[in-house]
Structure formats: structure tokens, C-alpha cells
Short mmCIF file of C-alpha atoms in Angstrom, two decimals:
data_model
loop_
_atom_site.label_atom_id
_atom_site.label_comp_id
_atom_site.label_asym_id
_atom_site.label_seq_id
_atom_site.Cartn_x
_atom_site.Cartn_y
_atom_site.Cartn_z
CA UNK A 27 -2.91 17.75 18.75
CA UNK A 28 -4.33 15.73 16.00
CA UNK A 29 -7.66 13.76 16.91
CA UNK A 30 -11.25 12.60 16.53
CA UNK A 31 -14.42 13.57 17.90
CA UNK A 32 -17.04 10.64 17.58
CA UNK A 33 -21.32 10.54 18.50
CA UNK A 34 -22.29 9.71 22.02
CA UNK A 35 -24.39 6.72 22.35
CA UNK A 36 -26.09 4.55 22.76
CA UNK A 37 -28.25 4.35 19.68
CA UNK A 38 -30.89 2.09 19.29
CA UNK A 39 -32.12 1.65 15.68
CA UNK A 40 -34.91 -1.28 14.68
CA UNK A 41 -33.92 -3.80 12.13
CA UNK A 42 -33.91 -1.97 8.48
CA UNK A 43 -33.37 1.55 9.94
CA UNK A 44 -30.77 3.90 8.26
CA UNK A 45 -27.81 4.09 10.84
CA UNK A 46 -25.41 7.44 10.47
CA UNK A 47 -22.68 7.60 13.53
CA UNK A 48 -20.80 10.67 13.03
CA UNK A 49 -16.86 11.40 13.71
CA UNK A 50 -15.10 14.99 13.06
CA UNK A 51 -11.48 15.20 12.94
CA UNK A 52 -8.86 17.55 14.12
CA UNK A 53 -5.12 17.71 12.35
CA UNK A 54 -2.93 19.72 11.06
CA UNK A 55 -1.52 17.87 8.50
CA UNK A 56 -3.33 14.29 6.34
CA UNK A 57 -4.48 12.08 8.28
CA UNK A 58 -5.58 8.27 7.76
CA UNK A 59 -8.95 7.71 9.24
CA UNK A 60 -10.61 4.43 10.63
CA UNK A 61 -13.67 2.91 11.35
CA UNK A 62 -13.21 -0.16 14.08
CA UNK A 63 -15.90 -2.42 15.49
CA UNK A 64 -16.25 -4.57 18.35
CA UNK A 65 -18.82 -7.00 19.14
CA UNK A 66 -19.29 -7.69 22.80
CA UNK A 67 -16.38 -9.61 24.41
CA UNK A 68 -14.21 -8.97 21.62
CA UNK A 69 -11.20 -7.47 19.98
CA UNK A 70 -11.69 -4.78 17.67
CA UNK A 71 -11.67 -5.35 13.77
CA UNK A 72 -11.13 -2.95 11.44
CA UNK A 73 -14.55 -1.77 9.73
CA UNK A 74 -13.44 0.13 6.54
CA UNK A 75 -10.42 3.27 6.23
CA UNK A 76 -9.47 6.29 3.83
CA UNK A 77 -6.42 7.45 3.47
CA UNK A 78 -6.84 10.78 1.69
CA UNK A 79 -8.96 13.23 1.25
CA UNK A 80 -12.70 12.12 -0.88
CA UNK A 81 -11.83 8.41 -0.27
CA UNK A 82 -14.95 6.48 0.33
CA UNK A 83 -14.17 3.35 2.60
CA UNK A 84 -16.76 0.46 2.51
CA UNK A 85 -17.41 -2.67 3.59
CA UNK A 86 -20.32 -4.82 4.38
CA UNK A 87 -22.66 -2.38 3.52
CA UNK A 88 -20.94 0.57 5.67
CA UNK A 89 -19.64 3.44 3.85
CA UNK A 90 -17.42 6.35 5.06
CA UNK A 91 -16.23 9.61 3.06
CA UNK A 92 -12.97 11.10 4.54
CA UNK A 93 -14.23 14.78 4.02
CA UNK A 94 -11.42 17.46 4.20
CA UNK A 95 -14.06 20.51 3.95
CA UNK A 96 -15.94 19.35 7.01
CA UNK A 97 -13.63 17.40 8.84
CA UNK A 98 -15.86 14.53 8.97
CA UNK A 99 -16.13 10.88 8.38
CA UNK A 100 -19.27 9.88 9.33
CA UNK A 101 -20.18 5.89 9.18
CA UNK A 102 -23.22 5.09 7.44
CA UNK A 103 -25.27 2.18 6.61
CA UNK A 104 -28.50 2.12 4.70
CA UNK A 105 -30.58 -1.55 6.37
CA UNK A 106 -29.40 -2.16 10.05
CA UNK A 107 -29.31 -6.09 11.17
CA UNK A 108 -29.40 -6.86 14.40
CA UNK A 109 -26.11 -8.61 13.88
CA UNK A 110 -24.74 -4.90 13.23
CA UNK A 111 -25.35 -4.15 17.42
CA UNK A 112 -21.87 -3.51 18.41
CA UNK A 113 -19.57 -0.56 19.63
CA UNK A 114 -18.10 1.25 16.92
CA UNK A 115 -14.99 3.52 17.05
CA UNK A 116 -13.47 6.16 14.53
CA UNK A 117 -9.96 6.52 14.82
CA UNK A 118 -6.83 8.59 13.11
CA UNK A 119 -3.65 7.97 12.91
CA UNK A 120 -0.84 10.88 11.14
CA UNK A 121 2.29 12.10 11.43
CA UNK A 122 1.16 14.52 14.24
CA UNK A 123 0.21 11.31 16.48
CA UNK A 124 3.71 9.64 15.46
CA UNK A 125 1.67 7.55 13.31
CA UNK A 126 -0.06 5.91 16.42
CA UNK A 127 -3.87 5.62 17.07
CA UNK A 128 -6.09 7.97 18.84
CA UNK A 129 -9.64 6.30 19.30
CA UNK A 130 -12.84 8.45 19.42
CA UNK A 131 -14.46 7.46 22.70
CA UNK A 132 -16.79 4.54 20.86
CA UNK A 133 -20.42 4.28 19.95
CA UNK A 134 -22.52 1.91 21.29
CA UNK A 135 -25.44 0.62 18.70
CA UNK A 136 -28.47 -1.71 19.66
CA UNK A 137 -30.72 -2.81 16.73
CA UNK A 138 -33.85 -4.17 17.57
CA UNK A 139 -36.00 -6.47 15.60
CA UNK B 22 -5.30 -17.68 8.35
CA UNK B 23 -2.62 -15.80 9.59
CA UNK B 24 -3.64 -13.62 12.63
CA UNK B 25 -3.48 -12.42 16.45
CA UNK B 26 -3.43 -14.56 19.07
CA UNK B 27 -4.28 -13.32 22.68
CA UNK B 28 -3.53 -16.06 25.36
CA UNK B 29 -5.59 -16.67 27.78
CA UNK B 30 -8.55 -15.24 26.94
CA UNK B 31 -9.94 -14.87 30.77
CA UNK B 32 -7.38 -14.42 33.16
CA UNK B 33 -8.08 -14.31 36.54
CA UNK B 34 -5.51 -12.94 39.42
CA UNK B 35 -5.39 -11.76 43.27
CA UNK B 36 -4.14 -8.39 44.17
CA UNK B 37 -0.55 -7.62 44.18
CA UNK B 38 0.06 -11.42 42.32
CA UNK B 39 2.28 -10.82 39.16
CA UNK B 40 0.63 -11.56 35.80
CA UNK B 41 1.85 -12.55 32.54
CA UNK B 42 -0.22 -12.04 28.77
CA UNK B 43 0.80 -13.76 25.64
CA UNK B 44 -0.01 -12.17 22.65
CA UNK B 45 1.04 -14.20 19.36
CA UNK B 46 1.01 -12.75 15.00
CA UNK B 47 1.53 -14.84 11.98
CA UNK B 48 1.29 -11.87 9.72
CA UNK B 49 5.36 -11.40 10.69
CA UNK B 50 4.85 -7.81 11.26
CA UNK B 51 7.25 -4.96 12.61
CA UNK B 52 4.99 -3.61 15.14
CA UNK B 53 3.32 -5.26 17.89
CA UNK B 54 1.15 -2.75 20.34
CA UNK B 55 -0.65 -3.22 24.11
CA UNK B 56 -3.54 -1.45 25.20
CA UNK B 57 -5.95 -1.25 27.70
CA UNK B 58 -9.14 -1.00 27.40
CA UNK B 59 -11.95 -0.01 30.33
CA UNK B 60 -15.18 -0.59 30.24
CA UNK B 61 -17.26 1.83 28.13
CA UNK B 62 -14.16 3.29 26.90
CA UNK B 63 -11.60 3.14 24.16
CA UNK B 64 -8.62 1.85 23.95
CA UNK B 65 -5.75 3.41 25.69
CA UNK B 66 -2.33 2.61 24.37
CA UNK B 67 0.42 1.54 26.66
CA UNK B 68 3.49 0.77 24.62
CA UNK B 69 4.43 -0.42 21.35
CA UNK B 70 7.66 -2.21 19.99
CA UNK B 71 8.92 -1.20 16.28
CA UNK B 72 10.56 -4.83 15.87
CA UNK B 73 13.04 -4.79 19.58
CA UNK B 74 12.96 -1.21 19.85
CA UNK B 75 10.50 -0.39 22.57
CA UNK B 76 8.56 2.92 23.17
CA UNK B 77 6.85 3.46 26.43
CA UNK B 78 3.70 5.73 26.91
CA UNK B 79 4.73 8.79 28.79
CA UNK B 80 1.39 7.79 31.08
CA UNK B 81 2.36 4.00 31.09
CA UNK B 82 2.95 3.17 34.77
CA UNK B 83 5.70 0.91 35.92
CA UNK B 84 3.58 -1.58 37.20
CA UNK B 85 3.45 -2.40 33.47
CA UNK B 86 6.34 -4.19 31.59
CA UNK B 87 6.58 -5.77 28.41
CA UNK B 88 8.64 -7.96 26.45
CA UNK B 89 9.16 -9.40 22.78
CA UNK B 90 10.97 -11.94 22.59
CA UNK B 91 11.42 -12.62 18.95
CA UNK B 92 9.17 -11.18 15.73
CA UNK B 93 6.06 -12.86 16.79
CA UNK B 94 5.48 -13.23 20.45
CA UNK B 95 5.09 -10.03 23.11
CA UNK B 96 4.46 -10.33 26.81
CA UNK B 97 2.34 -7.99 29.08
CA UNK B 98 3.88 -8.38 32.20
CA UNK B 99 1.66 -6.53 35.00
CA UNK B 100 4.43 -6.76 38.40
CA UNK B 101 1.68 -5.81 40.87
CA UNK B 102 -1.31 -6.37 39.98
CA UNK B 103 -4.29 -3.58 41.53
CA UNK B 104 -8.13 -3.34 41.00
CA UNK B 105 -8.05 -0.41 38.63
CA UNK B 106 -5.96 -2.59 36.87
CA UNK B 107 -9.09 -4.92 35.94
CA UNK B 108 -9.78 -4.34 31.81
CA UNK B 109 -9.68 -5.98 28.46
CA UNK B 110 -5.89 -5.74 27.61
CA UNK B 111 -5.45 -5.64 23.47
CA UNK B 112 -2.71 -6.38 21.67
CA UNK B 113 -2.81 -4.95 18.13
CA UNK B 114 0.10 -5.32 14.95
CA UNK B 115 0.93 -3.26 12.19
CA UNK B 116 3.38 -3.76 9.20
CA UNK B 117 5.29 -0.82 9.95
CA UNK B 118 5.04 2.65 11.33
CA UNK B 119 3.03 4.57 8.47
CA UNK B 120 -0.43 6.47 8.55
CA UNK B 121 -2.03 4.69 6.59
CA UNK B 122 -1.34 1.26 8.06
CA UNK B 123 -4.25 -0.66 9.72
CA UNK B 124 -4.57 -1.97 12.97
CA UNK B 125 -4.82 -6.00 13.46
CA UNK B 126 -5.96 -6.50 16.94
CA UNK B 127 -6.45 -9.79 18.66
CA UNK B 128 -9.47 -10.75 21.05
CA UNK B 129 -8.36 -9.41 24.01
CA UNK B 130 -7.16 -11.02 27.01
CA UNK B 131 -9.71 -10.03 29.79
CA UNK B 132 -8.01 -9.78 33.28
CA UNK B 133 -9.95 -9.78 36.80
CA UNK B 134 -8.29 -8.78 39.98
CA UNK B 135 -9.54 -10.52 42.76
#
């Protein structure tokens, strides 16, 4: 079935560092895919999405390309803050999953000053 | 704002004691989704409701019951209550059913068993 392969963590970057957390897909057909975050404690909250193929998602200086020739959509981010430290998930959701979620298994960053 | 509301946000209950979570939306949509979530691990979905029609996880035990009510409230309704059942429970919404539809979750509702 349709899903999403993510990075094992942790990762531990210093402040400033280029941060690249990568997630490969699996599907048969188009799926949407999703970056999520979660700071400690918390729910998660939607990072950035694409919803076809050579979308770039971005948001507060993350970026995403939903790549249909590799499969991928890696999350990337050029300065790390230490306010970035969080556990972030790629997720997909298509036809194949009855338009439900499947989560990659999360990455855990640290960034140190 | 309009959002998702998880009440409590700390629950705290003794083994085998029934437990109720609220979870609230004022973005009036269609779908309203539980999960669970362990630690170090992602979200694992339990059911969902598309408006009263609800759809169980084949996986889902019974311990686990939900309701909705109206539009904007859903209960998780945990009948016996066991130590694996300790997690963050998230409730999530969507518009409506398609792809390409993101995810609002709320805080979470963390639950200890005692």
C-alpha cells in the first residue's frame, strides 16, 4: 500500500546549520504529501504540503519539492534556530489510503547554540 | 481564531476506571479524527467520523469508543482503561474527505494510567 519512508533521528544541528530531513514515498496513484511538526508536549501543526507532482511547499523558511522521479520530498531549511528543535513528520494521504493519513515514523531535531 | 480544542489537557486515571476526552472545532468541518500517539512514535489513527457516519480502524480495540454528538464536539471514550493505554491521544479535523486536504490537529490530551 501507499506510504512514506522518513530519516531516523535524532539529528543534532548547531544554530545556522543547513538542516535536510529526507522522506521517500510509495503509491500507486498521486498522492498529497505533508510535512507536520510538533514541539514537545504538543499537537502537531502542519509545516508546509504539495499536492502534485514539482510543487514546492514552504513556509517559515522550510521548503519541500514533491518529486515524482525520485519519490522524494525531502524538508529542507537553509539557517537552523534553536526554536526549529522539534519532531518532524512527513505524511501522505491518496486515494490508495482512503484519503486518510499515514505518518512516517517522525524525526527528532536538536539545534544547539 | 477558529481552531481545535482538546479538553483536558493532562488527564490522569486508575486502571480499569472509564475515561472520557473532549475534543472541540470552530472551523465547522465534516471530519473529526482520534489518534494515538506513543512515545517516540507517530500517530496511529483510531477512528474517524465523516459528519455522523463513523468508521472504525480494523486494529481499533473495543476498549475504545467514540462519539459526536453534533458538528463540533467528539468524545474519546476509553471503557477500561489499561497501562499500554497511557499516550498523547490527538484529535485532528479536516473539511472533507479529499487528498489534498490538511490535517488541523489540536494539542493533545495526554492520559496517565495509574
Amino acid at each position: 500500500g501507499d506510504s512514506v519512508t522518513q530519516m531516523e533521528g535524532p539529528v543534532t544541528l548547531s544554530e545556522e546549520a543547513f538542516l535536510t530531513i529526507n522522506c521517500t514515498y510509495t503509491a500507486t496513484g498521486y498522492p498529497s504529501l505533508f510535512w507536520y511538526v510538533q514541539y514537545p508536549g504538543e499537537g502537531l501543526q502542519l509545516l508546509l504540503k504539495a499536492t502534485k507532482a514539482d510543487d514546492k511547499g514552504s513556509n517559515k523558511g522550510f521548503e519541500a519539492t514533491y518529486r515524482k522521479e525520485t519519490t522524494s520530498f525531502h524538508l529542507e531549511k537553509g539557517s537552523v534556530q534553536v526554536s526549529d528543535s522539534a519532531v518532524y513528520f512527513c505524511a501522505l494521504s491518496s486515494m490508495n489510503t482512503g484519503n486518510q493519513f499515514y505518518f512516517g515514523t517522525g524525526t527528532s531535531l536538536t539545534v544547539i547554540p | 481564531d477558529a481552531m481545535v480544542i482538546q479538553n483536558p489537557r493532562y488527564q490522569v486515571t486508575q486502571f480499569g476506571k472509564p475515561v472520557t476526552l473532549s475534543c472541540s472545532q470552530t472551523l465547522n468541518h465534516n471530519v473529526m479524527y482520534w489518534y494515538q500517539q506513543k512515545s517516540s512514535q507517530a500517530p496511529k489513527l483510531l477512528f474517524h467520523y465523516y459528519d455522523k457516519d463513523f468508521n472504525n480502524e480494523a486494529d481499533t480495540p473495543d476498549n475504545f469508543q467514540s462519539r459526536r454528538p453534533n458538528t463540533s464536539f467528539c468524545f474519546l471514550d476509553i471503557r477500561s482503561p489499561g497501562l499500554g493505554d497511557a499516550a498523547m491521544y490527538l484529535c485532528a479535523t479536516t473539511p472533507g474527505s479529499a487528498s489534498t486536504d490538511t490535517q488541523y490537529f489540536g494539542p493533545g490530551t495526554r492520559l496517565t494510567v495509574l
